[in-house]
Amino acid sequence: MAKIVVVTSGKGGVGKTTTASSFATGLAKRGHKTAVIDFDVGLRNLDLIMGCERRVVFDFVNVISGEANLKQALIRDKRVENLYILAASQTRDKDALDEEGVERVLNEMAKDFEYIVCDSPAGIEKGALMAMRFADEALVVTNPEVSSVRDSDRVLGMLGSKTKKAESGGSVKEHLVVTRYAPSRVGKGEMLSLQDVGEILAIPLLGVVPESEAVLNSSNSGMPVILEEHSNAGLAYEDLVARFLGEERPLRFVDAKRGLFGRLLGRH
C-alpha cells in the first residue's frame, strides 16, 4: 500500500511545488515507484517544473470525472525511472475536486505506487483540504519569515483536525522544510533563525534548502532542482529525501561564514 505525502504551506510562493517535484524525483531516483499529483486546479505549474507541460492530454479532474482513466492521464518522466506526474486542470475550478473522487483515484494509484506525493495549492481552501485529506505524512514548507511561519502554523492546525487520520483518532506525521534560508541574513536580523522557526512550529526539521539561483534556473528549464547535482539546493533536497527514508545526514548550508549559527544549531 502506498504512503501518501502532502507538501503543503499556508502561504503561496514559498517553494511547495519546487519541494514536491524534487522530493518525488528523489524518491524515484532511489528506486521507489512514485507519483506526484498537482492539486492546484486552475493554476497548475507542476507540469512546467517537471518539464512535461506539452505532454499533458488528460488531467486529475478528467480522471475524477471519468473522462479519462488513470493510465491515460499519468505522464511518465523521461529522465527518472519510476516517476510519474498527474497534472492539474487549467480549465476547471477547485470545486471539481470532490472527496469521493479524490479518494477513489488515490486508492487506485495506491495499488501501483510506493509513494504518492500531493502538491497542495496555497491557503486553506478546498484544494488544500483535498490535498491533505488522505495524507499519511506532511512536508510543511515555510520561508524563515514571520508571515510564512504564521500561515504554516495554521496549516498544522488543519492537519491536526481536518484529515482522515485526525478524524479517526490518529495523526499525520509532520516534517518541517525551511526554504530560501540565508545564514548571512539571519546574522543581520533580516530573517528568522532555524531555532526561531522550530520554536514557533514545534515539528521535526527534515531539511533546510538554501537561497539559490539554481532553483529559479531549474524551474525555468523544466527540471526539478534535485537533478542539479552540483547546486547547494539540489544537494539539500538529496539530504532531505535521505532523512525522510531514515538515513542520518548532517544539516548543510546553515552556517554563516563564521560558523556561529551552525554551532548554535548543534546545541539543539
PDB file of C-alpha atoms in Angstrom:
ATOM      1  CA  MET A   1       0.000   0.000   0.000  1.00  0.00           C
ATOM      2  CA  ALA A   2       1.313   3.425  -0.928  1.00  0.00           C
ATOM      3  CA  LYS A   3       2.300   6.120   1.521  1.00  0.00           C
ATOM      4  CA  ILE A   4       0.569   9.432   0.750  1.00  0.00           C
ATOM      5  CA  VAL A   5       2.667  12.535   1.467  1.00  0.00           C
ATOM      6  CA  VAL A   6       1.249  16.052   1.142  1.00  0.00           C
ATOM      7  CA  VAL A   7       3.559  19.006   0.501  1.00  0.00           C
ATOM      8  CA  THR A   8       1.780  21.991   1.985  1.00  0.00           C
ATOM      9  CA  SER A   9       2.034  25.513   3.420  1.00  0.00           C
ATOM     10  CA  GLY A  10      -0.312  28.353   4.174  1.00  0.00           C
ATOM     11  CA  LYS A  11       1.451  30.979   2.107  1.00  0.00           C
ATOM     12  CA  GLY A  12       1.988  30.992  -1.638  1.00  0.00           C
ATOM     13  CA  GLY A  13       5.402  31.283  -3.240  1.00  0.00           C
ATOM     14  CA  VAL A  14       7.380  29.503  -0.523  1.00  0.00           C
ATOM     15  CA  GLY A  15       8.568  26.623  -2.685  1.00  0.00           C
ATOM     16  CA  LYS A  16       5.890  23.936  -2.354  1.00  0.00           C
ATOM     17  CA  THR A  17       5.959  22.832  -5.977  1.00  0.00           C
ATOM     18  CA  THR A  18       9.761  23.059  -6.080  1.00  0.00           C
ATOM     19  CA  THR A  19       9.820  20.846  -2.991  1.00  0.00           C
ATOM     20  CA  ALA A  20       7.152  18.423  -4.241  1.00  0.00           C
ATOM     21  CA  SER A  21       8.896  17.942  -7.586  1.00  0.00           C
ATOM     22  CA  SER A  22      12.358  17.424  -6.078  1.00  0.00           C
ATOM     23  CA  PHE A  23      11.050  15.234  -3.246  1.00  0.00           C
ATOM     24  CA  ALA A  24       9.162  12.943  -5.650  1.00  0.00           C
ATOM     25  CA  THR A  25      12.132  12.850  -8.027  1.00  0.00           C
ATOM     26  CA  GLY A  26      14.476  11.979  -5.170  1.00  0.00           C
ATOM     27  CA  LEU A  27      12.274   9.099  -4.022  1.00  0.00           C
ATOM     28  CA  ALA A  28      12.118   7.749  -7.573  1.00  0.00           C
ATOM     29  CA  LYS A  29      15.901   8.085  -8.014  1.00  0.00           C
ATOM     30  CA  ARG A  30      16.273   5.817  -5.008  1.00  0.00           C
ATOM     31  CA  GLY A  31      14.170   3.134  -6.668  1.00  0.00           C
ATOM     32  CA  HIS A  32      10.745   3.870  -5.183  1.00  0.00           C
ATOM     33  CA  LYS A  33       7.891   3.973  -7.680  1.00  0.00           C
ATOM     34  CA  THR A  34       6.475   7.449  -7.102  1.00  0.00           C
ATOM     35  CA  ALA A  35       3.659   9.608  -8.458  1.00  0.00           C
ATOM     36  CA  VAL A  36       3.294  13.335  -7.867  1.00  0.00           C
ATOM     37  CA  ILE A  37      -0.146  14.967  -8.219  1.00  0.00           C
ATOM     38  CA  ASP A  38      -0.856  18.657  -8.790  1.00  0.00           C
ATOM     39  CA  PHE A  39      -3.861  19.680  -6.674  1.00  0.00           C
ATOM     40  CA  ASP A  40      -3.721  23.333  -7.771  1.00  0.00           C
ATOM     41  CA  VAL A  41      -6.725  23.170 -10.107  1.00  0.00           C
ATOM     42  CA  GLY A  42      -6.900  26.203 -12.401  1.00  0.00           C
ATOM     43  CA  LEU A  43      -3.335  27.354 -11.755  1.00  0.00           C
ATOM     44  CA  ARG A  44      -1.267  24.274 -12.498  1.00  0.00           C
ATOM     45  CA  ASN A  45       2.504  24.601 -12.688  1.00  0.00           C
ATOM     46  CA  LEU A  46       3.870  21.249 -11.529  1.00  0.00           C
ATOM     47  CA  ASP A  47       3.966  20.086 -15.158  1.00  0.00           C
ATOM     48  CA  LEU A  48       6.099  23.128 -16.052  1.00  0.00           C
ATOM     49  CA  ILE A  49       8.651  22.437 -13.337  1.00  0.00           C
ATOM     50  CA  MET A  50       8.692  18.751 -14.307  1.00  0.00           C
ATOM     51  CA  GLY A  51       9.197  19.700 -17.972  1.00  0.00           C
ATOM     52  CA  CYS A  52       6.207  17.760 -19.275  1.00  0.00           C
ATOM     53  CA  GLU A  53       3.658  20.506 -19.992  1.00  0.00           C
ATOM     54  CA  ARG A  54       3.472  19.626 -23.698  1.00  0.00           C
ATOM     55  CA  ARG A  55       2.662  16.010 -22.875  1.00  0.00           C
ATOM     56  CA  VAL A  56      -0.461  16.748 -20.793  1.00  0.00           C
ATOM     57  CA  VAL A  57      -3.511  15.323 -22.590  1.00  0.00           C
ATOM     58  CA  PHE A  58      -5.701  14.348 -19.637  1.00  0.00           C
ATOM     59  CA  ASP A  59      -5.506  15.646 -16.073  1.00  0.00           C
ATOM     60  CA  PHE A  60      -6.503  14.841 -12.491  1.00  0.00           C
ATOM     61  CA  VAL A  61     -10.034  16.241 -12.908  1.00  0.00           C
ATOM     62  CA  ASN A  62     -10.552  14.216 -16.098  1.00  0.00           C
ATOM     63  CA  VAL A  63      -9.810  11.065 -14.103  1.00  0.00           C
ATOM     64  CA  ILE A  64     -12.074  12.071 -11.198  1.00  0.00           C
ATOM     65  CA  SER A  65     -14.958  12.817 -13.577  1.00  0.00           C
ATOM     66  CA  GLY A  66     -14.494   9.608 -15.584  1.00  0.00           C
ATOM     67  CA  GLU A  67     -13.493  11.430 -18.779  1.00  0.00           C
ATOM     68  CA  ALA A  68     -10.191   9.505 -18.818  1.00  0.00           C
ATOM     69  CA  ASN A  69      -8.648   6.613 -16.955  1.00  0.00           C
ATOM     70  CA  LEU A  70      -5.596   6.857 -14.765  1.00  0.00           C
ATOM     71  CA  LYS A  71      -3.301   5.202 -17.292  1.00  0.00           C
ATOM     72  CA  GLN A  72      -4.245   7.809 -19.898  1.00  0.00           C
ATOM     73  CA  ALA A  73      -3.572  10.722 -17.546  1.00  0.00           C
ATOM     74  CA  LEU A  74      -0.345   9.654 -15.831  1.00  0.00           C
ATOM     75  CA  ILE A  75       2.774  11.027 -17.532  1.00  0.00           C
ATOM     76  CA  ARG A  76       5.951   9.002 -17.212  1.00  0.00           C
ATOM     77  CA  ASP A  77       9.027  11.105 -16.548  1.00  0.00           C
ATOM     78  CA  LYS A  78      11.621  10.781 -19.317  1.00  0.00           C
ATOM     79  CA  ARG A  79      14.658  11.355 -17.086  1.00  0.00           C
ATOM     80  CA  VAL A  80      13.946   9.363 -13.934  1.00  0.00           C
ATOM     81  CA  GLU A  81      12.666   5.813 -13.934  1.00  0.00           C
ATOM     82  CA  ASN A  82       9.782   5.069 -11.525  1.00  0.00           C
ATOM     83  CA  LEU A  83       8.495   8.681 -11.612  1.00  0.00           C
ATOM     84  CA  TYR A  84       5.032   9.697 -12.853  1.00  0.00           C
ATOM     85  CA  ILE A  85       3.162  13.009 -12.930  1.00  0.00           C
ATOM     86  CA  LEU A  86      -0.585  13.678 -12.764  1.00  0.00           C
ATOM     87  CA  ALA A  87      -1.260  17.253 -13.853  1.00  0.00           C
ATOM     88  CA  ALA A  88      -3.980  19.586 -12.606  1.00  0.00           C
ATOM     89  CA  SER A  89      -6.679  21.005 -14.841  1.00  0.00           C
ATOM     90  CA  GLN A  90      -6.260  24.565 -16.110  1.00  0.00           C
ATOM     91  CA  THR A  91      -9.891  24.976 -17.131  1.00  0.00           C
ATOM     92  CA  ARG A  92     -11.806  23.870 -14.016  1.00  0.00           C
ATOM     93  CA  ASP A  93     -12.062  25.323 -10.534  1.00  0.00           C
ATOM     94  CA  LYS A  94     -11.334  23.850  -7.107  1.00  0.00           C
ATOM     95  CA  ASP A  95     -14.909  22.565  -6.753  1.00  0.00           C
ATOM     96  CA  ALA A  96     -14.062  19.878  -9.317  1.00  0.00           C
ATOM     97  CA  LEU A  97     -12.133  18.106  -6.538  1.00  0.00           C
ATOM     98  CA  ASP A  98     -14.742  16.182  -4.570  1.00  0.00           C
ATOM     99  CA  GLU A  99     -13.691  13.992  -1.670  1.00  0.00           C
ATOM    100  CA  GLU A 100     -15.159  10.786  -3.063  1.00  0.00           C
ATOM    101  CA  GLY A 101     -13.447  11.243  -6.419  1.00  0.00           C
ATOM    102  CA  VAL A 102     -10.071  12.122  -4.898  1.00  0.00           C
ATOM    103  CA  GLU A 103     -10.225   9.094  -2.592  1.00  0.00           C
ATOM    104  CA  ARG A 104     -11.143   6.798  -5.480  1.00  0.00           C
ATOM    105  CA  VAL A 105      -8.185   7.968  -7.589  1.00  0.00           C
ATOM    106  CA  LEU A 106      -5.743   7.728  -4.670  1.00  0.00           C
ATOM    107  CA  ASN A 107      -6.939   4.215  -3.864  1.00  0.00           C
ATOM    108  CA  GLU A 108      -6.410   3.174  -7.471  1.00  0.00           C
ATOM    109  CA  MET A 109      -2.921   4.693  -7.530  1.00  0.00           C
ATOM    110  CA  ALA A 110      -2.047   3.030  -4.229  1.00  0.00           C
ATOM    111  CA  LYS A 111      -2.173  -0.348  -5.947  1.00  0.00           C
ATOM    112  CA  ASP A 112       0.803   0.533  -8.159  1.00  0.00           C
ATOM    113  CA  PHE A 113       2.881   3.136  -6.324  1.00  0.00           C
ATOM    114  CA  GLU A 114       5.009   3.155  -3.177  1.00  0.00           C
ATOM    115  CA  TYR A 115       4.697   6.909  -2.684  1.00  0.00           C
ATOM    116  CA  ILE A 116       2.037   9.385  -3.794  1.00  0.00           C
ATOM    117  CA  VAL A 117       3.152  12.999  -3.365  1.00  0.00           C
ATOM    118  CA  CYS A 118       0.342  15.571  -3.274  1.00  0.00           C
ATOM    119  CA  ASP A 119       1.412  19.075  -4.299  1.00  0.00           C
ATOM    120  CA  SER A 120      -1.029  21.326  -2.451  1.00  0.00           C
ATOM    121  CA  PRO A 121      -2.184  24.772  -3.520  1.00  0.00           C
ATOM    122  CA  ALA A 122      -1.508  27.608  -1.093  1.00  0.00           C
ATOM    123  CA  GLY A 123      -4.007  28.670   1.524  1.00  0.00           C
ATOM    124  CA  ILE A 124      -6.687  26.787   3.389  1.00  0.00           C
ATOM    125  CA  GLU A 125      -9.406  26.467   0.745  1.00  0.00           C
ATOM    126  CA  LYS A 126     -10.831  23.323  -0.804  1.00  0.00           C
ATOM    127  CA  GLY A 127      -7.875  22.353  -2.966  1.00  0.00           C
ATOM    128  CA  ALA A 128      -5.532  22.444   0.034  1.00  0.00           C
ATOM    129  CA  LEU A 129      -8.007  20.487   2.155  1.00  0.00           C
ATOM    130  CA  MET A 130      -8.325  17.812  -0.527  1.00  0.00           C
ATOM    131  CA  ALA A 131      -4.538  17.578  -0.899  1.00  0.00           C
ATOM    132  CA  MET A 132      -4.052  16.858   2.806  1.00  0.00           C
ATOM    133  CA  ARG A 133      -7.294  14.939   3.430  1.00  0.00           C
ATOM    134  CA  PHE A 134      -5.885  11.426   2.931  1.00  0.00           C
ATOM    135  CA  ALA A 135      -2.249  12.097   3.858  1.00  0.00           C
ATOM    136  CA  ASP A 136      -0.129   9.783   5.966  1.00  0.00           C
ATOM    137  CA  GLU A 137       2.689  12.302   6.248  1.00  0.00           C
ATOM    138  CA  ALA A 138       3.129  16.012   5.529  1.00  0.00           C
ATOM    139  CA  LEU A 139       6.031  18.194   4.450  1.00  0.00           C
ATOM    140  CA  VAL A 140       5.201  21.663   5.784  1.00  0.00           C
ATOM    141  CA  VAL A 141       7.190  24.170   3.730  1.00  0.00           C
ATOM    142  CA  THR A 142       7.981  27.600   5.117  1.00  0.00           C
ATOM    143  CA  ASN A 143      10.312  30.504   4.472  1.00  0.00           C
ATOM    144  CA  PRO A 144      12.123  31.911   7.521  1.00  0.00           C
ATOM    145  CA  GLU A 145       9.924  34.991   7.801  1.00  0.00           C
ATOM    146  CA  VAL A 146       7.083  35.774  10.160  1.00  0.00           C
ATOM    147  CA  SER A 147       4.044  35.692   7.858  1.00  0.00           C
ATOM    148  CA  SER A 148       5.105  32.426   6.225  1.00  0.00           C
ATOM    149  CA  VAL A 149       5.693  30.734   9.580  1.00  0.00           C
ATOM    150  CA  ARG A 150       2.399  32.027  10.958  1.00  0.00           C
ATOM    151  CA  ASP A 151       0.496  30.668   7.944  1.00  0.00           C
ATOM    152  CA  SER A 152       2.272  27.319   8.288  1.00  0.00           C
ATOM    153  CA  ASP A 153       1.083  27.198  11.896  1.00  0.00           C
ATOM    154  CA  ARG A 154      -2.496  27.471  10.629  1.00  0.00           C
ATOM    155  CA  VAL A 155      -1.870  24.576   8.257  1.00  0.00           C
ATOM    156  CA  LEU A 156      -0.606  22.477  11.163  1.00  0.00           C
ATOM    157  CA  GLY A 157      -3.948  23.109  12.845  1.00  0.00           C
ATOM    158  CA  MET A 158      -5.729  21.802   9.758  1.00  0.00           C
ATOM    159  CA  LEU A 159      -3.512  18.717   9.578  1.00  0.00           C
ATOM    160  CA  GLY A 160      -4.444  18.024  13.177  1.00  0.00           C
ATOM    161  CA  SER A 161      -8.186  18.376  12.653  1.00  0.00           C
ATOM    162  CA  LYS A 162      -9.301  18.123   9.010  1.00  0.00           C
ATOM    163  CA  THR A 163      -7.576  14.933   7.820  1.00  0.00           C
ATOM    164  CA  LYS A 164      -8.998  11.426   7.789  1.00  0.00           C
ATOM    165  CA  LYS A 165      -6.254  10.304  10.162  1.00  0.00           C
ATOM    166  CA  ALA A 166      -7.124  13.052  12.653  1.00  0.00           C
ATOM    167  CA  GLU A 167     -10.834  12.226  12.494  1.00  0.00           C
ATOM    168  CA  SER A 168     -10.107   8.571  13.233  1.00  0.00           C
ATOM    169  CA  GLY A 169      -8.008   9.395  16.284  1.00  0.00           C
ATOM    170  CA  GLY A 170      -4.620   9.175  14.614  1.00  0.00           C
ATOM    171  CA  SER A 171      -2.290  11.846  13.320  1.00  0.00           C
ATOM    172  CA  VAL A 172      -0.437  12.842  10.172  1.00  0.00           C
ATOM    173  CA  LYS A 173       3.326  12.632  10.650  1.00  0.00           C
ATOM    174  CA  GLU A 174       4.623  16.184  10.174  1.00  0.00           C
ATOM    175  CA  HIS A 175       8.013  17.289   8.841  1.00  0.00           C
ATOM    176  CA  LEU A 176       9.332  20.855   8.600  1.00  0.00           C
ATOM    177  CA  VAL A 177      11.086  22.055   5.444  1.00  0.00           C
ATOM    178  CA  VAL A 178      12.661  25.533   5.573  1.00  0.00           C
ATOM    179  CA  THR A 179      13.354  27.012   2.145  1.00  0.00           C
ATOM    180  CA  ARG A 180      15.265  30.106   0.955  1.00  0.00           C
ATOM    181  CA  TYR A 181      17.430  30.091   4.046  1.00  0.00           C
ATOM    182  CA  ALA A 182      20.319  32.577   4.087  1.00  0.00           C
ATOM    183  CA  PRO A 183      22.544  32.390   7.178  1.00  0.00           C
ATOM    184  CA  SER A 184      24.128  35.764   6.436  1.00  0.00           C
ATOM    185  CA  ARG A 185      20.703  37.421   6.568  1.00  0.00           C
ATOM    186  CA  VAL A 186      19.894  35.616   9.801  1.00  0.00           C
ATOM    187  CA  GLY A 187      23.055  37.105  11.262  1.00  0.00           C
ATOM    188  CA  LYS A 188      21.864  40.589  10.302  1.00  0.00           C
ATOM    189  CA  GLY A 189      18.456  40.034  11.870  1.00  0.00           C
ATOM    190  CA  GLU A 190      16.721  40.136   8.469  1.00  0.00           C
ATOM    191  CA  MET A 191      15.450  36.569   8.664  1.00  0.00           C
ATOM    192  CA  LEU A 192      14.246  34.200  11.371  1.00  0.00           C
ATOM    193  CA  SER A 193      16.771  31.628  12.575  1.00  0.00           C
ATOM    194  CA  LEU A 194      16.111  27.898  12.378  1.00  0.00           C
ATOM    195  CA  GLN A 195      15.773  27.948  16.155  1.00  0.00           C
ATOM    196  CA  ASP A 196      13.077  30.658  15.911  1.00  0.00           C
ATOM    197  CA  VAL A 197      11.123  28.731  13.271  1.00  0.00           C
ATOM    198  CA  GLY A 198      11.454  25.495  15.207  1.00  0.00           C
ATOM    199  CA  GLU A 199      10.216  27.032  18.439  1.00  0.00           C
ATOM    200  CA  ILE A 200       7.135  28.504  16.736  1.00  0.00           C
ATOM    201  CA  LEU A 201       6.082  25.427  14.743  1.00  0.00           C
ATOM    202  CA  ALA A 202       7.430  22.728  17.078  1.00  0.00           C
ATOM    203  CA  ILE A 203       7.648  19.929  14.494  1.00  0.00           C
ATOM    204  CA  PRO A 204      10.762  17.959  13.491  1.00  0.00           C
ATOM    205  CA  LEU A 205      13.054  19.643  10.979  1.00  0.00           C
ATOM    206  CA  LEU A 206      13.508  17.478   7.878  1.00  0.00           C
ATOM    207  CA  GLY A 207      15.501  19.783   5.642  1.00  0.00           C
ATOM    208  CA  VAL A 208      16.868  23.267   5.020  1.00  0.00           C
ATOM    209  CA  VAL A 209      17.134  24.486   1.438  1.00  0.00           C
ATOM    210  CA  PRO A 210      19.411  27.497   0.928  1.00  0.00           C
ATOM    211  CA  GLU A 211      18.547  30.549  -1.096  1.00  0.00           C
ATOM    212  CA  SER A 212      19.859  29.668  -4.550  1.00  0.00           C
ATOM    213  CA  GLU A 213      19.657  30.880  -8.144  1.00  0.00           C
ATOM    214  CA  ALA A 214      19.653  27.225  -9.182  1.00  0.00           C
ATOM    215  CA  VAL A 215      16.017  26.904  -8.051  1.00  0.00           C
ATOM    216  CA  LEU A 216      14.791  29.552 -10.478  1.00  0.00           C
ATOM    217  CA  ASN A 217      17.085  28.384 -13.266  1.00  0.00           C
ATOM    218  CA  SER A 218      15.979  24.768 -12.985  1.00  0.00           C
ATOM    219  CA  SER A 219      12.293  25.733 -12.793  1.00  0.00           C
ATOM    220  CA  ASN A 220      12.621  27.821 -15.937  1.00  0.00           C
ATOM    221  CA  SER A 221      14.293  24.918 -17.749  1.00  0.00           C
ATOM    222  CA  GLY A 222      11.640  22.388 -16.658  1.00  0.00           C
ATOM    223  CA  MET A 223      13.851  20.343 -14.377  1.00  0.00           C
ATOM    224  CA  PRO A 224      13.478  19.612 -10.648  1.00  0.00           C
ATOM    225  CA  VAL A 225      16.400  21.276  -8.863  1.00  0.00           C
ATOM    226  CA  ILE A 226      17.379  17.976  -7.200  1.00  0.00           C
ATOM    227  CA  LEU A 227      18.733  16.964 -10.640  1.00  0.00           C
ATOM    228  CA  GLU A 228      21.126  19.947 -10.467  1.00  0.00           C
ATOM    229  CA  GLU A 229      23.533  17.733  -8.579  1.00  0.00           C
ATOM    230  CA  HIS A 230      26.234  20.374  -8.127  1.00  0.00           C
ATOM    231  CA  SER A 231      23.934  23.051  -6.717  1.00  0.00           C
ATOM    232  CA  ASN A 232      23.536  23.611  -2.988  1.00  0.00           C
ATOM    233  CA  ALA A 233      19.747  23.489  -3.334  1.00  0.00           C
ATOM    234  CA  GLY A 234      19.903  20.179  -5.212  1.00  0.00           C
ATOM    235  CA  LEU A 235      22.190  18.689  -2.579  1.00  0.00           C
ATOM    236  CA  ALA A 236      19.901  19.951   0.185  1.00  0.00           C
ATOM    237  CA  TYR A 237      16.944  18.156  -1.395  1.00  0.00           C
ATOM    238  CA  GLU A 238      19.030  14.977  -1.732  1.00  0.00           C
ATOM    239  CA  ASP A 239      19.728  15.190   2.004  1.00  0.00           C
ATOM    240  CA  LEU A 240      16.048  15.818   2.738  1.00  0.00           C
ATOM    241  CA  VAL A 241      14.961  12.700   0.844  1.00  0.00           C
ATOM    242  CA  ALA A 242      17.626  10.619   2.572  1.00  0.00           C
ATOM    243  CA  ARG A 243      16.436  11.768   6.002  1.00  0.00           C
ATOM    244  CA  PHE A 244      12.825  11.043   5.076  1.00  0.00           C
ATOM    245  CA  LEU A 245      13.865   7.487   4.222  1.00  0.00           C
ATOM    246  CA  GLY A 246      15.542   7.077   7.588  1.00  0.00           C
ATOM    247  CA  GLU A 247      19.166   7.960   6.894  1.00  0.00           C
ATOM    248  CA  GLU A 248      21.140  10.277   9.136  1.00  0.00           C
ATOM    249  CA  ARG A 249      22.516  13.299   7.325  1.00  0.00           C
ATOM    250  CA  PRO A 250      24.032  16.418   8.920  1.00  0.00           C
ATOM    251  CA  LEU A 251      22.422  19.737   8.025  1.00  0.00           C
ATOM    252  CA  ARG A 252      24.376  21.634   5.387  1.00  0.00           C
ATOM    253  CA  PHE A 253      24.207  25.219   4.128  1.00  0.00           C
ATOM    254  CA  VAL A 254      23.016  26.553   7.501  1.00  0.00           C
ATOM    255  CA  ASP A 255      26.263  28.181   8.688  1.00  0.00           C
ATOM    256  CA  ALA A 256      27.216  31.803   8.404  1.00  0.00           C
ATOM    257  CA  LYS A 257      30.800  32.296   7.321  1.00  0.00           C
ATOM    258  CA  ARG A 258      31.946  32.410  10.922  1.00  0.00           C
ATOM    259  CA  GLY A 259      30.139  29.147  11.636  1.00  0.00           C
ATOM    260  CA  LEU A 260      28.398  30.751  14.618  1.00  0.00           C
ATOM    261  CA  PHE A 261      24.865  29.700  13.724  1.00  0.00           C
ATOM    262  CA  GLY A 262      25.937  26.189  12.876  1.00  0.00           C
ATOM    263  CA  ARG A 263      27.450  25.883  16.362  1.00  0.00           C
ATOM    264  CA  LEU A 264      24.305  27.265  17.954  1.00  0.00           C
ATOM    265  CA  LEU A 265      22.163  24.836  15.927  1.00  0.00           C
ATOM    266  CA  GLY A 266      24.345  21.956  17.020  1.00  0.00           C
ATOM    267  CA  ARG A 267      23.337  22.538  20.644  1.00  0.00           C
ATOM    268  CA  HIS A 268      19.637  21.963  19.957  1.00  0.00           C
TER     269      HIS A 268
END
